[in-house]
Amino acid sequence: MVNLLAILLVTSSSGGSHFVFHYPKVPQRRDEIEQARRENDLDEEFGDDLLENDVITWPYGLTEDFDNWSLRSRLEEDNEDYDFNSKKQANNNTGNDEIEYNEMNKLFGFETRLLADMFCPKHKDLTKFQLSVDDLTFVGQPVFLNSNIDTKKRGIYSRGRDLRKKIDDNDNSTNLDDDEGLQEQLSDTQNEEMSKISSSVASDHSNASSTHSMQQHQYSTFFHLVFVLEPPELELCRQVDDIYNNIISKLTSALRYEQLRCGYVRKEAELMLSLRENSGISTLDELMEITLEKSSLARTIRKVYDAISNDCVAHILINDYIDLSLQIPPLVPTINFSDNDMIGHEYSHYPVIAPYHTLLLLEDPEEILKNMPLDANPTLVQLVQILTPTQRLADLCTLLDCSLAQMFRLAAHLIYWRKAKIIDVINLRNVYVVSPTADMNLLPTYIEYFKQHFPNLDLVRILDSFSTLRPQVLMVNKEIRTMYLEAITYLLRNDVVVQLHAYILVMIPQYIKKGYTQAEYEEKLRNSGDSEGHGLASSMDDTAIISPFEKASDNETEWLNNFVSNQPKETVALFKRLIKYFNGKHHVDEILFRESLKPRDLSKILKLFNKDQLLIVLC
């Protein structure tokens, strides 16, 4: 998860930079949360009465002095006029106005006007903004706006500068500030042009509460959505990249599009600023409540923050026009990662989808369909409607009349948006065990669910049976097999159990692996007393995994052929087809699918080896 503390909105206009909005109302840092947790633990351990009578002090002086020193070290250079006694005044109840001012205009110990200037960079080619202050990291994507109004404004100021330059050139000894006539002429020129522009755009700003507020904020030149993180030091780069690539860049692009299309960000920023300045609200609680009620952009920021903080997907509709889904994809263990050709790709940490896999929906189909957009792919809708974890993806292609490539894309879509996960087809031949990551604190909830939905099954007894590594078909009566499969589906969905796969390895004697025949090996042992001979003697009974069949040496090939030297041609042909899979990289279900075999055909080949020559690993 990303350690997200807050989301801030900063804009810049003809009136300067503005700190528009932040969510949540009072962001909590890690140390504050930890301190609150410790205080709760003390309350539970000692009781309120003891804490009221005891005094716990900071060992290096008063806590107030320490806080003031820490805050001063961060702000004294950039904010010299800040009153560092404000906290003492608040603690001594010397001024309610000061308390309200700090609540409305301070964040993370910084003045909001200082943050507004900090997050308005001048470099217009900047695409990624990242700033670390102490253990806080601010990340965003600044958006510089070029509007016709901005162009006209630049023309006004340019003409003003030209007039000043012309006056100076005509009379170098003239002091413009002392000449009231010239100063008035310059001022009149600027005011006349500004009034023309103001009147031309006044109809677009009916929500502004006053002419002064409108003139101050209407000429937006910049906006910046800033995400405030407090990640552990070792996770800083990963968390910054995750939130920038998956959330910030996509959300900012959508807001920029809406701003260019209809001025959405400018209008929402003006609305939030007018609520702050002219609504008569004096408390932060009231301001946050009315801002979230009136501003759709504020509600969007809240929804994104809540989704990221809870590691969920944020489905948002920006300005009732752009439908956007945002998330930080979870890290999923990759199957055969070392052999994955997608290493370094954005989705390289996802499992590889195969035709013999199936999908297990993580929500009810009705809930998934309800959250789909109206223009969702019809085949995707049909897939959600008919999907069961007892059918392979290859079989679903036939039912839906689509290609396997399209089925993989639909499956990947459901996996990416956390609506489904990949599993092997559920059946009673599979071997299941309790997951090492299962949360046993939820066991009472699972037991209650079983009582309501599977009254004939005892969950505790089922979990106990999983300690024996054998197929479920040997432990389930025919009468309850359908209910048992439904129960397994529920346990897989909640990560209570996992399936074990059988991987087959053929173990070849070490002396053959080294290129000796048995006679040569024994002869060397009898005639050699050097270190090589001792090494051979010590490895006489050792075995090694067989080389890939196409890369096997002549000795290895001859040793393998001895297993089928007296077998029928059909068995020899099947042996040569399957031996390439006996290297521990392909589990039994994959082998059966790839070669279109039945389990008894595979068993026929496995019986050719004895226990010392064959190793079956369950994992």
Coordinates of C-alpha atoms in Angstrom, one line a residue:
M1 CA 0.0 0.0 0.0
V2 CA 1.0 3.6 -0.6
N3 CA 1.4 5.8 2.5
L4 CA -0.8 8.6 1.3
L5 CA -1.4 11.4 3.8
A6 CA -3.4 14.0 1.8
I7 CA -4.3 15.4 -1.7
L8 CA -3.9 19.1 -2.3
L9 CA -5.1 21.4 -5.0
V10 CA -3.1 24.5 -5.9
T11 CA -3.8 27.0 -8.6
S12 CA -2.2 30.1 -10.0
S13 CA -4.0 33.0 -11.6
S14 CA -3.6 36.7 -12.3
G15 CA -4.0 37.3 -8.6
G16 CA -1.1 35.0 -7.7
S17 CA -0.9 31.4 -6.3
H18 CA -3.8 30.0 -4.3
F19 CA -4.1 27.0 -2.0
V20 CA -7.6 25.9 -3.0
F21 CA -8.4 22.6 -1.2
H22 CA -7.0 19.7 0.7
Y23 CA -8.4 16.4 1.9
P24 CA -8.6 14.9 4.5
K25 CA -9.5 17.7 6.8
V26 CA -6.7 17.0 9.3
P27 CA -4.1 14.6 7.7
Q28 CA -2.5 12.3 10.3
R29 CA 1.1 11.4 10.0
R30 CA 2.6 8.0 11.0
D31 CA 4.0 9.3 14.3
E32 CA 0.7 10.9 15.2
I33 CA -1.2 7.6 14.5
E34 CA 1.3 5.7 16.5
Q35 CA 1.1 8.2 19.4
A36 CA -2.7 7.9 19.4
R37 CA -2.4 4.1 19.4
R38 CA 0.0 4.2 22.4
E39 CA -2.3 6.5 24.3
N40 CA -5.2 4.1 23.7
D41 CA -3.1 1.3 25.0
L42 CA -2.3 3.3 28.1
D43 CA -5.9 4.1 28.6
E44 CA -6.8 0.4 28.5
E45 CA -3.9 -0.6 30.7
F46 CA -4.0 2.0 33.5
G47 CA -7.4 3.6 33.3
D48 CA -8.3 7.3 32.9
D49 CA -8.1 8.1 36.6
L50 CA -4.4 7.3 36.8
L51 CA -3.5 9.2 33.7
E52 CA -5.3 12.3 35.0
N53 CA -3.2 12.3 38.1
D54 CA 0.1 11.3 36.5
V55 CA 2.4 13.7 34.6
I56 CA 4.4 12.4 31.6
T57 CA 7.0 14.8 30.4
W58 CA 9.4 15.0 27.5
P59 CA 12.8 14.1 28.9
Y60 CA 14.6 16.9 27.0
G61 CA 12.5 19.8 28.0
L62 CA 9.0 21.0 27.5
T63 CA 7.1 19.4 24.6
E64 CA 6.0 22.9 23.5
D65 CA 9.6 24.1 23.2
F66 CA 10.6 21.0 21.2
D67 CA 7.6 21.5 18.8
N68 CA 8.4 25.2 18.4
W69 CA 12.1 24.4 17.6
S70 CA 11.2 21.8 15.1
L71 CA 8.7 24.0 13.4
R72 CA 11.1 27.0 13.4
S73 CA 13.8 25.0 11.7
R74 CA 11.5 24.3 8.8
L75 CA 9.9 27.6 8.4
E76 CA 12.1 30.5 9.7
E77 CA 13.9 31.0 6.4
D78 CA 10.8 31.1 4.2
N79 CA 8.2 32.5 6.6
E80 CA 9.9 35.0 8.9
D81 CA 6.8 36.7 10.0
Y82 CA 5.2 33.5 11.4
D83 CA 4.3 33.8 15.1
F84 CA 6.0 30.9 16.8
N85 CA 4.2 31.6 20.0
S86 CA 0.8 30.8 18.4
K87 CA 0.8 27.3 19.9
K88 CA 1.5 28.6 23.3
Q89 CA -1.3 31.1 22.9
A90 CA -3.6 28.3 21.8
N91 CA -2.7 26.2 24.8
N92 CA -3.2 29.1 27.1
N93 CA -6.6 29.9 25.5
T94 CA -5.4 33.5 24.9
G95 CA -7.1 33.9 21.5
N96 CA -9.8 31.8 19.8
D97 CA -9.2 33.8 16.6
E98 CA -5.6 32.5 16.5
I99 CA -6.7 28.9 16.9
E100 CA -9.3 29.2 14.1
Y101 CA -6.7 30.9 11.9
N102 CA -4.2 28.0 12.4
E103 CA -6.9 25.4 11.6
M104 CA -7.8 27.1 8.4
N105 CA -4.4 28.2 7.2
K106 CA -1.9 25.6 8.4
L107 CA -1.1 22.1 7.1
F108 CA 1.8 19.9 8.2
G109 CA 3.2 22.8 10.1
F110 CA 3.4 25.0 7.0
E111 CA 1.3 28.1 6.1
T112 CA -1.0 27.3 3.2
R113 CA 0.1 30.4 1.3
L114 CA 3.7 29.1 1.6
L115 CA 2.6 25.7 0.2
A116 CA 0.8 27.5 -2.6
D117 CA 4.0 29.2 -3.7
M118 CA 6.1 26.1 -3.2
F119 CA 3.9 24.0 -5.5
C120 CA 3.8 26.6 -8.3
P121 CA 7.1 26.0 -10.2
K122 CA 8.1 28.5 -12.8
H123 CA 9.6 26.0 -15.2
K124 CA 6.9 25.3 -17.7
D125 CA 8.5 22.2 -19.2
L126 CA 8.3 20.3 -15.9
T127 CA 6.2 17.2 -16.2
K128 CA 6.8 15.5 -12.9
F129 CA 7.0 17.4 -9.6
Q130 CA 8.7 15.7 -6.6
L131 CA 9.8 17.5 -3.4
S132 CA 10.9 15.9 -0.1
V133 CA 10.8 17.9 3.1
D134 CA 11.9 15.9 6.1
D135 CA 10.0 12.6 5.9
L136 CA 7.2 14.1 3.7
T137 CA 7.3 13.7 -0.1
F138 CA 5.1 15.8 -2.4
V139 CA 4.4 14.4 -5.9
G140 CA 2.4 15.8 -8.7
Q141 CA 2.1 16.8 -12.4
P142 CA 1.9 20.6 -12.9
V143 CA -0.4 21.8 -15.6
F144 CA 0.4 25.1 -17.3
L145 CA -2.6 26.6 -19.1
N146 CA -2.3 28.9 -22.2
S147 CA -5.6 30.7 -22.8
N148 CA -6.6 33.6 -25.0
I149 CA -7.3 35.6 -21.8
D150 CA -3.7 35.0 -20.7
T151 CA -2.5 36.2 -24.1
K152 CA -4.5 39.4 -23.8
K153 CA -3.2 40.0 -20.3
R154 CA 0.4 39.6 -21.4
G155 CA -0.4 42.2 -24.1
I156 CA -1.6 44.6 -21.5
Y157 CA 1.4 44.3 -19.3
S158 CA 3.7 44.4 -22.3
R159 CA 2.1 47.7 -23.4
G160 CA 2.5 49.0 -19.9
R161 CA 6.1 48.2 -19.9
D162 CA 6.5 49.7 -23.4
L163 CA 4.9 52.9 -22.1
R164 CA 7.3 53.0 -19.1
K165 CA 10.2 52.4 -21.4
K166 CA 9.1 55.1 -23.8
I167 CA 8.8 57.6 -21.0
D168 CA 12.2 56.7 -19.7
D169 CA 13.8 56.9 -23.1
N170 CA 12.3 60.4 -23.7
D171 CA 13.6 61.8 -20.5
N172 CA 16.1 59.8 -18.5
S173 CA 15.9 62.3 -15.7
T174 CA 12.2 61.9 -15.2
N175 CA 11.1 60.0 -12.1
L176 CA 8.0 58.1 -13.0
D177 CA 6.9 57.6 -9.4
D178 CA 7.1 61.4 -8.8
D179 CA 5.3 62.4 -11.9
E180 CA 1.6 62.0 -11.0
G181 CA 0.5 62.8 -14.5
L182 CA 2.5 60.1 -16.2
Q183 CA 1.7 57.6 -13.4
E184 CA -2.0 58.3 -13.9
Q185 CA -1.7 57.9 -17.7
L186 CA -0.1 54.5 -17.2
S187 CA -2.7 53.4 -14.7
D188 CA -5.6 54.5 -16.8
T189 CA -4.3 52.5 -19.8
Q190 CA -4.0 49.3 -17.8
N191 CA -7.4 49.8 -16.1
E192 CA -9.1 50.5 -19.4
E193 CA -7.8 47.3 -21.0
M194 CA -8.5 45.2 -17.9
S195 CA -12.1 46.4 -17.7
K196 CA -12.7 45.3 -21.3
I197 CA -11.5 41.8 -20.7
S198 CA -13.3 41.6 -17.4
S199 CA -16.6 42.6 -19.0
S200 CA -16.1 40.0 -21.8
V201 CA -15.8 37.1 -19.4
A202 CA -18.1 38.2 -16.6
S203 CA -21.0 36.1 -17.8
D204 CA -18.9 32.9 -17.4
H205 CA -18.4 33.5 -13.7
S206 CA -21.8 33.9 -12.1
N207 CA -20.8 31.8 -9.2
A208 CA -18.2 34.3 -8.0
S209 CA -19.4 36.3 -5.0
S210 CA -17.9 39.6 -5.8
T211 CA -16.2 41.6 -8.6
H212 CA -13.0 41.6 -6.6
S213 CA -12.9 37.9 -6.2
M214 CA -13.7 37.4 -9.9
Q215 CA -10.9 39.6 -11.0
Q216 CA -8.5 38.0 -8.6
H217 CA -9.1 34.3 -9.7
Q218 CA -10.6 34.2 -13.1
Y219 CA -7.4 34.3 -15.2
S220 CA -6.2 30.8 -14.4
T221 CA -2.7 30.0 -15.7
F222 CA -1.8 26.9 -13.7
F223 CA -3.2 24.1 -11.6
H224 CA -1.5 21.3 -9.6
L225 CA -2.9 18.3 -7.9
V226 CA -0.3 17.3 -5.3
F227 CA -0.2 14.0 -3.4
V228 CA 1.5 14.0 0.0
L229 CA 3.3 10.7 0.9
E230 CA 5.1 9.6 4.0
P231 CA 6.7 6.3 2.8
P232 CA 9.4 4.3 4.6
E233 CA 12.8 5.3 3.2
L234 CA 13.4 2.0 1.4
E235 CA 10.0 2.2 -0.4
L236 CA 10.2 5.9 -1.4
C237 CA 11.1 5.3 -5.1
R238 CA 8.6 2.5 -5.6
Q239 CA 5.7 4.3 -4.0
V240 CA 6.4 7.5 -5.9
D241 CA 6.5 5.7 -9.2
D242 CA 3.4 3.6 -8.4
I243 CA 1.2 6.6 -7.5
Y244 CA 2.6 8.8 -10.3
N245 CA 2.2 6.3 -13.1
N246 CA -1.1 4.8 -12.0
I247 CA -3.0 7.7 -10.4
I248 CA -1.5 11.2 -10.8
S249 CA -0.7 11.1 -14.5
K250 CA -4.1 9.7 -15.5
L251 CA -6.2 11.9 -13.1
T252 CA -4.3 15.0 -14.1
S253 CA -4.6 14.3 -17.8
A254 CA -8.4 14.0 -17.4
L255 CA -8.6 17.2 -15.4
R256 CA -6.5 19.0 -18.0
Y257 CA -8.8 17.8 -20.8
E258 CA -11.9 19.1 -18.9
Q259 CA -10.2 22.4 -18.2
L260 CA -9.3 22.9 -21.9
R261 CA -12.8 21.8 -22.9
C262 CA -14.9 23.8 -20.6
G263 CA -12.8 25.5 -17.9
Y264 CA -13.9 22.9 -15.3
V265 CA -10.9 23.1 -13.0
R266 CA -11.0 27.0 -13.0
K267 CA -14.7 27.1 -12.2
E268 CA -14.4 24.5 -9.4
A269 CA -11.3 26.3 -7.9
E270 CA -13.1 29.7 -8.0
L271 CA -16.1 28.1 -6.2
M272 CA -14.0 26.6 -3.5
L273 CA -12.0 29.8 -3.0
S274 CA -15.2 31.9 -2.8
L275 CA -16.6 29.5 -0.2
R276 CA -13.4 30.0 1.8
E277 CA -13.3 33.7 1.5
N278 CA -16.9 35.0 1.4
S279 CA -19.2 32.4 3.0
G280 CA -18.6 33.6 6.6
I281 CA -17.5 30.2 7.7
S282 CA -15.1 30.3 10.6
T283 CA -14.4 26.6 11.3
L284 CA -12.6 24.0 9.3
D285 CA -15.4 21.4 9.9
E286 CA -18.0 23.7 8.4
L287 CA -15.8 24.7 5.5
M288 CA -15.0 21.0 4.6
E289 CA -18.7 20.0 4.8
I290 CA -20.0 22.8 2.5
T291 CA -17.1 22.4 0.1
L292 CA -17.7 18.7 -0.4
E293 CA -21.4 19.5 -0.8
K294 CA -21.0 22.2 -3.4
S295 CA -17.9 21.1 -5.4
S296 CA -17.8 18.0 -7.6
L297 CA -14.0 18.3 -7.9
A298 CA -13.7 18.2 -4.1
R299 CA -15.8 15.0 -4.0
T300 CA -13.6 13.5 -6.7
I301 CA -10.5 14.2 -4.7
R302 CA -12.1 12.7 -1.6
K303 CA -13.1 9.5 -3.5
V304 CA -9.6 9.1 -4.9
Y305 CA -8.0 9.6 -1.5
D306 CA -10.3 7.0 0.2
A307 CA -9.8 4.4 -2.5
I308 CA -6.0 4.7 -2.4
S309 CA -5.9 4.7 1.4
N310 CA -8.0 1.5 1.5
D311 CA -6.1 -0.1 -1.5
C312 CA -9.3 -0.2 -3.6
V313 CA -10.3 0.8 -7.1
A314 CA -11.6 4.4 -7.5
H315 CA -14.4 4.7 -10.1
I316 CA -14.9 8.4 -10.7
L317 CA -16.9 10.5 -13.2
I318 CA -15.2 13.8 -13.7
N319 CA -17.6 16.6 -14.5
D320 CA -20.2 14.0 -15.6
Y321 CA -18.2 13.6 -18.7
I322 CA -15.0 11.5 -18.2
D323 CA -15.5 8.0 -16.7
L324 CA -12.2 7.0 -15.1
S325 CA -11.1 4.0 -13.0
L326 CA -7.9 4.4 -11.0
Q327 CA -5.9 2.0 -8.8
I328 CA -2.4 0.9 -7.9
P329 CA -2.2 -2.6 -9.1
P330 CA -1.5 -5.2 -6.4
L331 CA 1.8 -7.1 -6.6
V332 CA 0.9 -10.7 -7.6
P333 CA 3.4 -13.6 -7.5
T334 CA 4.4 -14.5 -11.0
I335 CA 4.3 -18.1 -12.2
N336 CA 7.7 -19.2 -13.5
F337 CA 9.0 -15.7 -13.3
S338 CA 12.6 -16.6 -14.4
D339 CA 11.2 -17.9 -17.7
N340 CA 8.8 -14.9 -18.2
D341 CA 9.5 -13.1 -21.4
M342 CA 7.7 -10.0 -20.0
I343 CA 10.3 -9.2 -17.4
G344 CA 10.5 -5.4 -17.0
H345 CA 7.0 -5.0 -18.6
E346 CA 4.3 -3.1 -16.7
Y347 CA 2.4 -6.3 -16.1
S348 CA 5.4 -8.6 -15.6
H349 CA 4.4 -9.3 -12.0
Y350 CA 1.1 -10.8 -13.0
P351 CA 0.6 -14.6 -13.5
V352 CA 0.7 -15.9 -17.0
I353 CA -2.8 -16.9 -18.3
A354 CA -3.0 -20.3 -19.9
P355 CA -5.9 -22.0 -21.7
Y356 CA -6.3 -24.6 -18.9
H357 CA -6.8 -21.9 -16.3
T358 CA -10.2 -20.6 -15.2
L359 CA -11.4 -17.4 -13.5
L360 CA -12.8 -17.2 -10.0
L361 CA -15.0 -14.1 -9.5
L362 CA -14.2 -12.2 -6.3
E363 CA -17.6 -10.5 -6.2
D364 CA -21.1 -11.6 -7.0
P365 CA -21.8 -11.4 -10.8
E366 CA -24.7 -9.0 -10.2
E367 CA -22.5 -6.6 -8.4
I368 CA -19.8 -6.7 -11.1
L369 CA -22.4 -6.1 -13.9
K370 CA -23.9 -3.2 -11.9
N371 CA -20.6 -1.4 -11.8
M372 CA -19.8 -1.9 -15.5
P373 CA -20.2 1.1 -17.9
L374 CA -23.2 1.2 -20.3
D375 CA -20.9 0.7 -23.3
A376 CA -19.0 -2.3 -21.8
N377 CA -17.9 -5.1 -24.2
P378 CA -20.9 -7.4 -24.7
T379 CA -18.6 -10.5 -24.7
L380 CA -17.3 -9.4 -21.3
V381 CA -20.8 -9.1 -19.9
Q382 CA -21.7 -12.6 -21.2
L383 CA -18.5 -14.0 -19.7
V384 CA -19.4 -12.6 -16.2
Q385 CA -22.9 -14.0 -16.6
I386 CA -21.8 -17.6 -17.5
L387 CA -18.5 -17.9 -15.7
T388 CA -18.0 -20.9 -13.4
P389 CA -14.7 -22.1 -11.9
T390 CA -15.3 -25.6 -13.2
Q391 CA -14.8 -24.6 -16.9
R392 CA -11.5 -23.9 -18.6
L393 CA -10.9 -20.7 -20.5
A394 CA -10.4 -22.8 -23.6
D395 CA -13.9 -24.2 -23.1
L396 CA -15.5 -20.8 -22.5
C397 CA -14.2 -19.7 -25.9
T398 CA -16.5 -22.2 -27.6
L399 CA -19.5 -21.1 -25.5
L400 CA -18.9 -17.4 -26.2
D401 CA -17.8 -17.9 -29.8
C402 CA -14.6 -15.8 -29.4
S403 CA -10.9 -16.4 -30.0
L404 CA -8.6 -17.6 -27.3
A405 CA -6.6 -14.3 -27.6
Q406 CA -9.8 -12.3 -27.0
M407 CA -10.6 -14.5 -24.0
F408 CA -7.2 -13.8 -22.5
R409 CA -7.8 -10.0 -22.9
L410 CA -11.1 -10.3 -21.1
A411 CA -9.6 -12.4 -18.4
A412 CA -6.7 -9.9 -17.9
H413 CA -9.2 -7.1 -17.7
L414 CA -11.1 -8.7 -14.8
I415 CA -7.8 -9.6 -13.1
Y416 CA -6.3 -6.1 -13.4
W417 CA -9.5 -4.5 -11.9
R418 CA -9.6 -7.1 -9.0
K419 CA -12.9 -8.6 -10.1
A420 CA -11.4 -12.1 -10.6
K421 CA -8.3 -14.2 -10.1
I422 CA -6.7 -17.0 -12.0
I423 CA -7.0 -20.5 -10.6
D424 CA -7.0 -24.1 -12.0
V425 CA -10.3 -25.7 -12.6
I426 CA -11.9 -26.8 -9.4
N427 CA -12.5 -30.5 -9.1
L428 CA -12.2 -33.3 -6.6
R429 CA -8.9 -34.6 -8.0
N430 CA -7.1 -31.5 -6.8
V431 CA -5.0 -31.3 -3.6
Y432 CA -5.8 -28.4 -1.4
V433 CA -4.1 -27.1 1.8
V434 CA -4.7 -24.3 4.2
S435 CA -3.0 -21.1 2.9
P436 CA 0.0 -19.9 4.9
T437 CA -1.3 -16.4 4.5
A438 CA -4.9 -17.2 5.7
D439 CA -6.2 -14.8 8.4
M440 CA -7.4 -17.2 11.1
N441 CA -8.8 -14.3 13.0
L442 CA -11.7 -14.5 10.6
L443 CA -12.4 -18.1 11.2
P444 CA -15.6 -17.4 13.3
T445 CA -16.9 -15.5 10.3
Y446 CA -16.2 -18.4 8.0
I447 CA -17.8 -20.9 10.3
E448 CA -21.0 -18.8 10.6
Y449 CA -21.1 -18.6 6.8
F450 CA -20.8 -22.4 6.5
K451 CA -23.6 -22.9 8.9
Q452 CA -25.9 -20.7 6.8
H453 CA -24.9 -21.9 3.3
F454 CA -23.4 -25.3 3.8
P455 CA -25.2 -26.8 6.8
N456 CA -24.0 -30.4 6.0
L457 CA -20.3 -29.4 6.1
D458 CA -18.1 -28.8 9.1
L459 CA -15.5 -26.2 8.2
V460 CA -13.1 -27.1 11.0
R461 CA -13.2 -30.8 9.9
I462 CA -12.6 -29.8 6.3
L463 CA -9.6 -27.7 7.2
D464 CA -8.2 -30.5 9.3
S465 CA -8.5 -32.9 6.3
F466 CA -6.4 -30.6 4.2
S467 CA -3.4 -31.6 6.4
T468 CA -3.4 -34.9 4.5
L469 CA -2.0 -34.5 1.0
R470 CA -4.4 -36.5 -1.1
P471 CA -7.2 -35.7 -3.6
Q472 CA -10.5 -34.6 -2.2
V473 CA -12.4 -37.2 -4.2
L474 CA -11.1 -39.8 -1.7
M475 CA -12.6 -37.9 1.3
V476 CA -16.0 -36.7 0.0
N477 CA -19.2 -38.7 -0.3
K478 CA -21.0 -38.6 -3.6
E479 CA -24.1 -37.1 -2.0
I480 CA -22.4 -33.8 -1.0
R481 CA -19.9 -33.4 -3.8
T482 CA -21.7 -30.5 -5.4
M483 CA -21.9 -28.6 -2.1
Y484 CA -18.3 -29.5 -1.3
L485 CA -17.1 -27.9 -4.6
E486 CA -19.1 -24.7 -3.7
A487 CA -17.5 -24.7 -0.3
I488 CA -14.0 -25.0 -1.9
T489 CA -14.9 -22.1 -4.2
Y490 CA -15.8 -19.9 -1.2
L491 CA -12.5 -20.8 0.6
L492 CA -10.4 -20.1 -2.5
R493 CA -12.1 -16.8 -3.0
N494 CA -11.2 -15.7 0.5
D495 CA -7.6 -17.1 0.3
V496 CA -8.3 -19.6 3.1
V497 CA -6.9 -22.5 1.0
V498 CA -4.6 -22.9 -2.0
Q499 CA -4.1 -25.7 -4.5
L500 CA -1.0 -27.7 -4.6
H501 CA 0.4 -28.8 -8.1
A502 CA 2.4 -31.9 -8.8
Y503 CA 5.7 -31.3 -10.6
I504 CA 7.6 -34.3 -12.0
L505 CA 11.4 -34.6 -12.1
V506 CA 13.3 -37.6 -13.5
M507 CA 16.5 -38.1 -11.5
I508 CA 19.5 -39.5 -13.3
P509 CA 22.6 -41.0 -11.6
Q510 CA 25.4 -38.5 -11.2
Y511 CA 28.0 -40.6 -13.0
I512 CA 25.9 -40.6 -16.2
K513 CA 25.5 -36.9 -15.9
K514 CA 29.3 -36.6 -15.8
G515 CA 29.6 -38.6 -19.0
Y516 CA 30.8 -42.0 -17.6
T517 CA 29.4 -45.5 -18.3
Q518 CA 28.9 -47.6 -15.2
A519 CA 31.9 -49.9 -16.1
E520 CA 34.2 -46.9 -16.7
Y521 CA 33.0 -45.4 -13.4
E522 CA 33.8 -48.6 -11.4
E523 CA 37.1 -49.0 -13.1
K524 CA 38.2 -45.4 -12.1
L525 CA 37.1 -46.1 -8.5
R526 CA 39.3 -49.2 -8.4
N527 CA 42.4 -47.7 -10.0
S528 CA 42.3 -44.2 -8.8
G529 CA 43.2 -43.1 -5.3
D530 CA 43.4 -39.3 -6.0
S531 CA 41.0 -36.6 -5.1
E532 CA 39.0 -37.2 -8.2
G533 CA 38.5 -40.8 -7.3
H534 CA 37.3 -39.8 -3.8
G535 CA 35.0 -37.3 -5.4
L536 CA 33.5 -40.0 -7.6
A537 CA 33.1 -42.4 -4.7
S538 CA 31.3 -39.8 -2.6
S539 CA 28.9 -39.1 -5.5
M540 CA 28.3 -42.7 -6.4
D541 CA 24.7 -42.7 -5.1
D542 CA 24.0 -39.0 -5.9
T543 CA 21.4 -38.1 -8.5
A544 CA 20.7 -35.0 -10.6
I545 CA 17.8 -33.7 -12.7
I546 CA 17.8 -34.9 -16.2
S547 CA 18.9 -32.4 -18.9
P548 CA 16.4 -31.1 -21.4
F549 CA 15.6 -33.9 -23.8
E550 CA 16.9 -32.0 -26.8
K551 CA 20.1 -31.1 -25.0
A552 CA 20.7 -34.5 -23.3
S553 CA 24.1 -36.1 -23.8
D554 CA 24.4 -39.5 -25.6
N555 CA 24.8 -41.2 -22.2
E556 CA 21.6 -39.6 -20.9
T557 CA 19.7 -40.4 -24.0
E558 CA 20.8 -44.0 -23.9
W559 CA 19.9 -44.3 -20.2
L560 CA 16.4 -42.9 -21.0
N561 CA 15.8 -45.2 -23.9
N562 CA 16.4 -48.2 -21.7
F563 CA 13.1 -47.5 -20.0
V564 CA 11.1 -48.2 -23.2
S565 CA 13.4 -50.7 -24.9
N566 CA 10.9 -53.5 -24.5
Q567 CA 7.7 -51.4 -24.7
P568 CA 5.2 -51.1 -27.6
K569 CA 5.6 -48.4 -30.2
E570 CA 2.7 -46.4 -28.8
T571 CA 4.4 -46.3 -25.4
V572 CA 7.7 -45.3 -26.9
A573 CA 6.1 -42.5 -28.8
L574 CA 4.2 -41.2 -25.8
F575 CA 7.4 -41.5 -23.7
K576 CA 9.3 -39.2 -26.1
R577 CA 6.4 -36.7 -26.1
L578 CA 6.3 -36.5 -22.3
I579 CA 10.0 -36.8 -21.2
K580 CA 10.6 -33.1 -22.0
Y581 CA 8.1 -32.1 -19.3
F582 CA 9.8 -34.1 -16.5
N583 CA 12.2 -31.3 -15.5
G584 CA 10.1 -29.8 -12.7
K585 CA 8.9 -26.7 -14.7
H586 CA 5.5 -28.1 -15.8
H587 CA 2.8 -29.4 -13.4
V588 CA 0.5 -32.3 -14.2
D589 CA -2.5 -30.3 -15.2
E590 CA -0.5 -28.3 -17.8
I591 CA 1.1 -31.5 -19.2
L592 CA -2.4 -33.1 -19.6
F593 CA -3.7 -30.1 -21.4
R594 CA -0.8 -29.5 -23.7
E595 CA -0.7 -33.1 -24.9
S596 CA -4.5 -33.7 -24.7
L597 CA -4.0 -36.7 -22.5
K598 CA -6.0 -38.4 -19.8
P599 CA -4.5 -39.0 -16.4
R600 CA -4.3 -42.7 -17.0
D601 CA -2.0 -42.1 -20.0
L602 CA 0.4 -40.1 -17.9
S603 CA 0.3 -42.8 -15.2
K604 CA 1.3 -45.4 -17.7
I605 CA 4.6 -43.6 -18.4
L606 CA 5.3 -42.8 -14.8
K607 CA 5.1 -46.5 -13.9
L608 CA 8.2 -47.1 -16.0
F609 CA 10.3 -45.4 -13.4
N610 CA 11.0 -46.6 -9.9
K611 CA 10.9 -44.4 -6.8
D612 CA 14.6 -43.6 -6.9
Q613 CA 14.4 -42.4 -10.5
L614 CA 11.3 -40.3 -10.2
L615 CA 10.6 -37.4 -7.9
I616 CA 7.2 -35.7 -7.6
V617 CA 7.1 -32.4 -5.8
L618 CA 3.9 -30.8 -4.6
C619 CA 3.9 -27.0 -4.4

